[in-house]
Amino acid sequence: MSNSSSESLRRENEDLRSRIGHLTEIVEELKQDKQALRENANHWKEKAAGLKAEMTEEISRKDARIIELEMLLDSARQSTSNLLPSAISSKALGKQKNTDHEVSSSREATALGKRKVDTPSSPPRAIKRYRTLPGHQEPSEPASSAGSAPSCSEALNEDYDAKSGISRPIIKYKEEEAFVLPPDLIAGYLRDAPALEIRPNPSGLHVRRDYLRLLLTGSDMHFFQKVEAKKNPSGSEPRTLVFPRFDLNPAMPLIPGESGLILSKRPEVLKYSPLGLFRRDMSGEEEAVWQYLGEYETKVVGMMTGELFRQQNNKVQRAWAKTILKQKGHQAYRMVKVRISLRKRGLPIPSEAESKKPSDAVTTRGKEKGKKKEAQEDKDQGWGDVDEEDIIVSSLTQKLYRVSK
C-alpha cells in the first residue's frame, strides 16, 4: 500500500514538473514577445519623433514662405498704388488742340472717373507725438493727406552736418523716450570712425523679425538674436544680430556703412562683437520692418554721465526709471537697483568687477525657478526699496558703445 502511494506521488511530482517546465517555456516566450513589443514601440517612437521634426521644419519653411509672399504682395500693392495716380494725372494734364480731342479726352476722363479701383482697406493710424533732434529742420514737403504717421525726410540737416561731420537723414523720435546727445559730443566720439562708402548702393530690403526668426532661429522679441552656426548663411560660426531702436539711440547708424553710438548697460554689446546691425524702417509705418546695415565692430568710447542724464527731459528720465525697475534677469540692470539701495542705507557699494559677478540666482537665469530665487534674494536683502525717484535722483549712467564697419 505504501509502495503504490509512493508511486502515485512520484507520478504526480513528475507531472507537476512537466507542467512547470511547460509554463516556464510559456513565460520565456512571453518575455521575448514583451521585449519584441518594447523594441517595436521604441522603433515607432523614434519614427514618430523623426516625422514630427520633419513636419515642424516643413511648417517653419512654409511659414517663412508665406511671410515672404505677403511681403512681396504688399510691395506689389504699394507699387500699383503709386503708379495709378501717375497714370491718371498724366491723362488729366494733357491739353488737346481741337474740339474732337477735347471730347475724346473728356470721355476718357469720364470713363476713368467711373472705373472702380480696389484698394486694401486699413484703419486710420493715430498720429503720435514726436519731435526732431536738436537743430533739425522739418521736411519742406507738405504732409501727405493719407493720414499716416509722420514720415522721414531725406533732406540732410546742415547744422548737424556742420557740427558732427556726418550727413544723416532727418528722423523722428519719441519725445518721452529718447536720450538726446549734443552733436559736438557725437562728433568727438566718431571723429576717428569715418563712414564707409559702399558701391554699388546696398539693397533697401526691409524684413519682419518673425521672418528672421523662422529663417535663422533665435528670438524675435529681444535686443539680441542669437543665430546657431548651422543656420548662419554666411559662415560656419554662431552669429549675433542686434536690433537697437533709433528713437532710443538717436546717434546710431541709419545707413549702411555709417558709424554711430549705442547707449546700453548690456556688456553683451562688446562681448558679441562683431554684430549684425539692423535698423528699423524710418517711414513711420505701424508695422515694424528692419533693414540690415552690415557687420559692425563695437568699442566702449565713453559714458553717458549722470550730469547728461539730469539734462534730459523729465519724461525721458521717468521712462527710463520705469524701464530699469521692470527689467528682470539682466545683471547689469539689477545691479543699478542694488547699488542705489545700498547707497540709500549707507552701506558699502560693490566695485564694477564685483557687480559683474552673477548671483546664484542669475546662474539659472531664463528658468522660472531662477527668477523666483532672484526675487527672493532681492527681498531678503531688502533691495526692493528702490523706486522711480531714487533712480532719477541717483542719475542713471550708461556706456556709450561706438559701432563701426
Coordinates of C-alpha atoms in Angstrom, one line a residue:
M1 CA 0.0 0.0 0.0
S2 CA 2.8 2.3 0.8
N3 CA 4.6 1.4 -2.4
S4 CA 1.6 2.2 -4.5
S5 CA 1.2 5.6 -2.7
S6 CA 4.8 6.4 -3.3
E7 CA 4.5 5.5 -6.9
S8 CA 1.4 7.7 -7.2
L9 CA 3.1 10.6 -5.5
R10 CA 6.2 10.2 -7.8
R11 CA 4.0 10.3 -10.9
E12 CA 2.2 13.4 -9.6
N13 CA 5.5 15.0 -8.9
E14 CA 6.8 14.3 -12.4
D15 CA 3.5 15.6 -13.9
L16 CA 3.9 18.8 -11.9
R17 CA 7.5 19.2 -13.0
S18 CA 6.4 18.7 -16.6
R19 CA 3.7 21.3 -16.2
I20 CA 6.1 23.7 -14.5
G21 CA 8.6 23.2 -17.4
H22 CA 5.9 23.9 -19.9
L23 CA 4.7 27.0 -18.0
T24 CA 8.4 28.2 -17.8
E25 CA 8.7 27.9 -21.6
I26 CA 5.4 29.9 -22.0
V27 CA 6.8 32.6 -19.6
E28 CA 10.0 32.8 -21.6
E29 CA 8.1 33.2 -24.8
L30 CA 6.0 35.9 -23.2
K31 CA 9.2 37.7 -22.1
Q32 CA 10.6 37.5 -25.6
D33 CA 7.3 38.8 -27.0
K34 CA 7.4 41.7 -24.5
Q35 CA 10.9 42.5 -25.4
A36 CA 10.0 42.5 -29.1
L37 CA 7.0 44.7 -28.4
R38 CA 9.2 47.1 -26.5
E39 CA 11.7 47.3 -29.3
N40 CA 8.9 47.8 -31.8
A41 CA 7.4 50.5 -29.6
N42 CA 10.8 52.3 -29.4
H43 CA 11.2 52.0 -33.2
W44 CA 7.8 53.6 -33.7
K45 CA 8.6 56.3 -31.1
E46 CA 11.8 57.2 -32.9
K47 CA 10.0 57.2 -36.3
A48 CA 7.2 59.4 -34.8
A49 CA 9.8 61.8 -33.4
G50 CA 11.5 62.0 -36.8
L51 CA 8.2 62.7 -38.6
K52 CA 7.3 65.3 -36.0
A53 CA 10.7 67.0 -36.5
E54 CA 10.3 66.9 -40.3
M55 CA 6.7 68.3 -40.1
T56 CA 7.9 71.1 -37.7
E57 CA 10.7 72.0 -40.1
E58 CA 8.3 71.9 -43.1
I59 CA 5.8 74.1 -41.3
S60 CA 8.6 76.6 -40.4
R61 CA 9.6 76.7 -44.1
K62 CA 6.0 77.2 -45.2
D63 CA 5.5 79.9 -42.6
A64 CA 8.7 81.7 -43.8
R65 CA 7.5 81.3 -47.4
I66 CA 4.0 82.7 -46.5
I67 CA 5.6 85.7 -44.8
E68 CA 7.9 86.3 -47.8
L69 CA 4.9 86.1 -50.2
E70 CA 2.9 88.5 -48.0
M71 CA 5.8 91.0 -48.1
L72 CA 6.0 90.6 -51.9
L73 CA 2.3 91.1 -52.2
D74 CA 2.4 94.3 -50.0
S75 CA 5.3 95.6 -52.2
A76 CA 3.3 94.9 -55.3
R77 CA 0.2 96.7 -53.9
Q78 CA 2.3 99.7 -53.0
S79 CA 3.9 99.8 -56.5
T80 CA 0.4 99.6 -58.0
S81 CA -1.0 102.4 -55.8
N82 CA 2.0 104.6 -56.7
L83 CA 1.6 104.0 -60.5
L84 CA -2.1 104.5 -60.8
P85 CA -2.2 108.2 -59.6
S86 CA 0.7 109.0 -62.0
A87 CA -1.2 107.5 -65.0
I88 CA -4.4 109.4 -64.1
S89 CA -2.6 112.7 -63.6
S90 CA -0.8 112.4 -66.9
K91 CA -4.2 112.0 -68.6
A92 CA -5.6 115.0 -66.8
L93 CA -2.7 117.3 -67.6
G94 CA -2.5 116.6 -71.3
K95 CA -4.0 119.6 -73.3
Q96 CA -5.8 118.9 -76.6
K97 CA -5.6 121.3 -79.6
N98 CA -9.0 120.7 -81.1
T99 CA -12.6 120.1 -80.0
D100 CA -12.6 116.4 -81.1
H101 CA -9.6 115.7 -78.9
E102 CA -11.3 117.6 -76.1
V103 CA -14.4 115.5 -76.4
S104 CA -12.5 112.2 -76.5
S105 CA -10.4 113.4 -73.6
S106 CA -13.5 114.2 -71.6
R107 CA -15.0 110.8 -72.4
E108 CA -11.8 109.1 -71.3
A109 CA -11.8 111.1 -68.1
T110 CA -15.4 110.2 -67.5
A111 CA -14.5 106.5 -68.1
L112 CA -11.6 106.8 -65.7
G113 CA -13.8 108.5 -63.1
K114 CA -16.3 105.7 -63.2
R115 CA -13.7 102.9 -63.1
K116 CA -13.7 101.2 -59.8
V117 CA -10.2 100.9 -58.2
D118 CA -10.0 98.3 -55.4
T119 CA -7.6 99.3 -52.7
P120 CA -6.9 97.4 -49.5
S121 CA -8.8 98.9 -46.5
S122 CA -6.8 99.8 -43.4
P123 CA -7.8 101.5 -40.2
P124 CA -6.6 105.1 -39.7
R125 CA -3.4 105.3 -37.6
A126 CA -3.2 107.6 -34.7
I127 CA -0.5 110.2 -35.0
K128 CA 1.9 110.0 -32.1
R129 CA 3.6 113.0 -30.5
Y130 CA 7.1 113.3 -32.0
R131 CA 9.8 115.9 -32.0
T132 CA 13.0 116.1 -34.1
L133 CA 16.7 116.1 -33.0
P134 CA 18.2 119.4 -31.9
G135 CA 18.9 121.6 -34.9
H136 CA 16.8 119.5 -37.3
Q137 CA 14.5 121.3 -39.8
E138 CA 11.1 119.9 -40.6
P139 CA 10.7 118.4 -44.1
S140 CA 9.9 121.0 -46.7
E141 CA 7.4 118.7 -48.4
P142 CA 3.8 119.1 -47.2
A143 CA 2.5 116.2 -45.2
S144 CA 0.6 113.6 -47.1
S145 CA -3.2 113.7 -46.8
A146 CA -3.3 109.9 -46.4
G147 CA -3.4 110.2 -42.6
S148 CA -0.3 108.1 -42.0
A149 CA 2.2 108.6 -39.2
P150 CA 4.9 111.2 -39.7
S151 CA 7.5 110.1 -42.4
C152 CA 11.2 110.6 -42.5
S153 CA 12.6 113.3 -44.8
E154 CA 15.6 112.5 -47.0
A155 CA 16.9 116.1 -46.7
L156 CA 20.1 116.4 -44.7
N157 CA 20.4 118.7 -41.7
E158 CA 23.1 121.4 -42.2
D159 CA 23.5 122.2 -38.6
Y160 CA 24.0 118.6 -37.5
D161 CA 26.3 118.0 -40.5
A162 CA 28.5 121.0 -39.7
K163 CA 28.9 120.0 -36.0
S164 CA 29.4 116.3 -36.4
G165 CA 30.8 116.0 -39.9
I166 CA 28.1 113.3 -40.7
S167 CA 25.3 113.6 -43.2
R168 CA 22.2 111.9 -41.9
P169 CA 18.6 111.8 -42.8
I170 CA 16.2 113.7 -40.5
I171 CA 14.5 111.2 -38.2
K172 CA 11.6 111.5 -35.8
Y173 CA 11.8 110.2 -32.3
K174 CA 9.6 109.8 -29.3
E175 CA 9.9 112.8 -27.1
E176 CA 9.3 110.9 -23.9
E177 CA 11.8 108.1 -24.5
A178 CA 14.9 109.2 -26.5
F179 CA 18.2 110.4 -25.0
V180 CA 19.4 113.5 -26.7
L181 CA 23.2 113.7 -27.2
P182 CA 24.9 117.0 -28.1
P183 CA 26.2 117.0 -31.7
D184 CA 29.7 118.0 -30.6
L185 CA 29.8 115.1 -28.2
I186 CA 28.8 112.7 -31.0
A187 CA 31.4 114.3 -33.3
G188 CA 34.2 113.7 -30.8
Y189 CA 33.4 110.0 -30.3
L190 CA 33.1 109.4 -34.1
R191 CA 35.9 111.5 -35.4
D192 CA 38.3 108.6 -35.9
A193 CA 35.5 106.3 -37.3
P194 CA 34.6 107.7 -40.7
A195 CA 31.7 106.3 -42.7
L196 CA 32.5 103.5 -45.2
E197 CA 31.3 104.3 -48.7
I198 CA 29.6 101.3 -50.2
R199 CA 29.4 100.9 -54.0
P200 CA 27.1 99.9 -55.5
N201 CA 24.4 101.0 -53.1
P202 CA 23.3 98.2 -50.8
S203 CA 19.8 96.8 -51.0
G204 CA 17.0 98.7 -49.4
L205 CA 15.1 95.4 -48.5
H206 CA 13.3 95.5 -45.1
V207 CA 12.1 92.3 -43.4
R208 CA 10.0 91.5 -40.4
R209 CA 11.6 90.0 -37.3
D210 CA 9.4 86.9 -37.3
Y211 CA 10.7 86.1 -40.8
L212 CA 14.3 86.3 -39.5
R213 CA 13.3 84.0 -36.6
L214 CA 11.9 81.4 -38.8
L215 CA 14.8 81.7 -41.2
L216 CA 17.7 81.9 -38.7
T217 CA 16.2 80.7 -35.4
G218 CA 16.6 82.8 -32.2
S219 CA 14.2 85.2 -30.6
D220 CA 12.3 88.0 -32.4
M221 CA 11.4 89.8 -29.2
H222 CA 14.8 90.6 -27.6
F223 CA 17.5 93.2 -28.2
F224 CA 19.9 90.4 -29.4
Q225 CA 19.0 87.5 -31.7
K226 CA 21.4 84.5 -31.5
V227 CA 21.9 82.5 -34.7
E228 CA 23.2 79.0 -34.5
A229 CA 26.2 78.0 -36.5
K230 CA 24.2 75.6 -38.7
K231 CA 21.7 78.3 -39.5
N232 CA 24.3 81.0 -40.3
P233 CA 24.1 81.6 -44.1
S234 CA 27.4 83.5 -44.2
G235 CA 29.7 81.2 -42.3
S236 CA 30.2 78.2 -40.0
E237 CA 30.3 80.1 -36.7
P238 CA 27.5 81.3 -34.4
R239 CA 26.4 84.8 -35.1
T240 CA 24.6 87.6 -33.1
L241 CA 22.2 90.1 -34.6
V242 CA 21.3 93.3 -32.8
F243 CA 18.1 95.5 -33.2
P244 CA 18.6 98.9 -31.5
R245 CA 15.8 101.4 -31.8
F246 CA 16.8 104.7 -33.3
D247 CA 14.2 106.6 -31.2
L248 CA 16.1 105.4 -28.1
N249 CA 19.6 105.8 -29.8
P250 CA 19.4 109.0 -31.9
A251 CA 23.1 108.7 -32.8
M252 CA 23.1 105.1 -34.0
P253 CA 23.9 104.3 -37.7
L254 CA 21.0 104.9 -40.0
I255 CA 22.5 104.0 -43.4
P256 CA 24.8 101.0 -44.3
G257 CA 28.5 101.9 -43.7
E258 CA 27.8 104.7 -41.3
S259 CA 29.3 104.7 -37.8
G260 CA 27.3 105.6 -34.7
L261 CA 26.8 105.3 -31.0
I262 CA 24.6 102.9 -29.0
L263 CA 23.6 103.6 -25.4
S264 CA 23.4 100.4 -23.2
K265 CA 24.3 98.9 -19.9
R266 CA 24.5 95.4 -21.5
P267 CA 28.1 94.1 -21.7
E268 CA 27.0 91.7 -24.4
V269 CA 27.2 94.7 -26.9
L270 CA 31.0 94.3 -26.6
K271 CA 31.1 90.5 -25.9
Y272 CA 29.2 89.5 -29.0
S273 CA 31.2 91.8 -31.4
P274 CA 31.1 91.9 -34.4
L275 CA 27.3 92.3 -34.5
G276 CA 24.9 92.1 -37.5
L277 CA 23.2 95.5 -37.1
F278 CA 19.6 96.1 -38.2
R279 CA 17.8 99.4 -38.2
R280 CA 14.0 99.8 -38.1
D281 CA 12.2 101.4 -41.0
M282 CA 12.1 105.2 -40.7
S283 CA 8.9 105.7 -42.7
G284 CA 6.6 105.9 -39.6
E285 CA 4.6 102.8 -40.7
E286 CA 2.9 100.9 -37.9
E287 CA 4.3 97.5 -38.9
A288 CA 7.9 97.1 -37.8
V289 CA 10.3 96.1 -40.6
W290 CA 14.0 96.2 -40.4
Q291 CA 16.9 96.9 -42.8
Y292 CA 20.3 95.1 -42.5
L293 CA 23.1 97.7 -42.3
G294 CA 26.1 95.3 -42.1
E295 CA 28.5 93.7 -39.6
Y296 CA 29.8 96.2 -37.0
E297 CA 32.7 96.1 -34.6
T298 CA 31.9 97.6 -31.1
K299 CA 34.1 99.6 -28.7
V300 CA 33.4 101.4 -25.4
V301 CA 34.2 105.1 -26.1
G302 CA 32.7 106.9 -23.1
M303 CA 29.9 107.2 -20.6
M304 CA 26.5 108.9 -20.6
T305 CA 27.2 110.7 -17.3
G306 CA 24.8 111.4 -14.5
E307 CA 25.0 115.1 -15.5
L308 CA 23.9 114.3 -19.0
F309 CA 21.1 112.3 -17.7
R310 CA 19.9 115.2 -15.5
Q311 CA 19.8 117.4 -18.6
Q312 CA 17.3 115.1 -20.3
N313 CA 13.6 115.8 -20.4
N314 CA 11.8 114.8 -17.2
K315 CA 9.6 112.4 -19.3
V316 CA 12.8 110.7 -20.6
Q317 CA 14.1 110.3 -17.0
R318 CA 10.9 108.7 -15.8
A319 CA 10.5 106.4 -18.8
W320 CA 14.0 105.0 -18.2
A321 CA 13.5 104.7 -14.5
K322 CA 10.4 102.6 -15.1
T323 CA 12.3 100.5 -17.6
I324 CA 15.1 99.8 -15.1
L325 CA 12.5 98.8 -12.4
K326 CA 10.7 96.4 -14.8
Q327 CA 13.9 94.7 -16.0
K328 CA 14.2 91.1 -14.9
G329 CA 17.1 88.7 -15.3
H330 CA 19.7 91.2 -16.6
Q331 CA 22.6 91.5 -14.1
A332 CA 23.6 95.0 -15.3
Y333 CA 20.1 96.5 -14.7
R334 CA 19.7 94.5 -11.4
M335 CA 22.9 96.0 -10.1
V336 CA 21.6 99.5 -10.7
K337 CA 18.9 98.8 -8.1
V338 CA 21.3 97.1 -5.8
R339 CA 23.8 99.9 -5.8
I340 CA 21.1 102.6 -5.2
S341 CA 19.6 100.6 -2.4
L342 CA 23.0 100.2 -0.7
R343 CA 23.7 103.9 -1.1
K344 CA 20.4 104.8 0.5
R345 CA 21.3 102.7 3.6
G346 CA 24.8 104.0 3.8
L347 CA 26.3 100.5 3.1
P348 CA 29.5 99.7 1.0
I349 CA 28.9 99.7 -2.7
P350 CA 30.5 96.9 -4.7
S351 CA 33.1 97.7 -7.3
E352 CA 32.4 97.3 -11.0
A353 CA 34.2 94.0 -11.1
E354 CA 32.2 92.6 -8.2
S355 CA 29.0 93.9 -9.9
K356 CA 29.7 91.7 -12.9
K357 CA 29.7 88.5 -10.8
P358 CA 26.4 86.8 -11.3
S359 CA 24.5 85.8 -8.2
D360 CA 23.4 82.1 -7.6
A361 CA 20.0 83.0 -8.9
V362 CA 21.3 84.6 -12.0
T363 CA 23.2 81.5 -13.0
T364 CA 19.8 79.9 -13.7
R365 CA 18.5 83.0 -15.5
G366 CA 15.8 82.2 -18.0
K367 CA 14.3 79.5 -15.9
E368 CA 11.3 80.1 -13.8
K369 CA 12.9 78.9 -10.6
G370 CA 15.9 81.2 -11.3
K371 CA 13.6 84.2 -11.5
K372 CA 11.8 83.2 -8.3
K373 CA 15.1 82.7 -6.5
E374 CA 16.4 86.1 -7.7
A375 CA 13.2 87.8 -6.5
Q376 CA 13.5 86.1 -3.1
E377 CA 17.2 87.1 -2.9
D378 CA 16.3 90.7 -3.6
K379 CA 13.5 90.5 -0.9
D380 CA 15.8 89.0 1.7
Q381 CA 18.5 91.7 1.1
G382 CA 15.9 94.5 1.1
W383 CA 16.8 95.6 -2.4
G384 CA 13.2 96.1 -3.4
D385 CA 13.1 99.6 -1.7
V386 CA 14.1 101.4 -4.9
D387 CA 11.5 103.5 -6.8
E388 CA 11.5 105.8 -9.8
E389 CA 12.5 108.9 -7.8
D390 CA 15.6 107.0 -6.4
I391 CA 16.8 106.2 -9.9
I392 CA 16.2 109.8 -11.1
V393 CA 17.9 111.4 -8.1
S394 CA 20.9 108.9 -8.5
S395 CA 21.2 109.8 -12.2
L396 CA 21.3 106.8 -14.4
T397 CA 24.6 106.2 -16.3
Q398 CA 25.1 104.1 -19.4
K399 CA 28.1 103.1 -21.5
L400 CA 28.5 104.6 -25.0
Y401 CA 29.4 101.9 -27.5
R402 CA 30.7 103.0 -30.8
V403 CA 29.7 100.7 -33.7
S404 CA 31.7 101.0 -36.9
K405 CA 32.5 99.0 -40.0

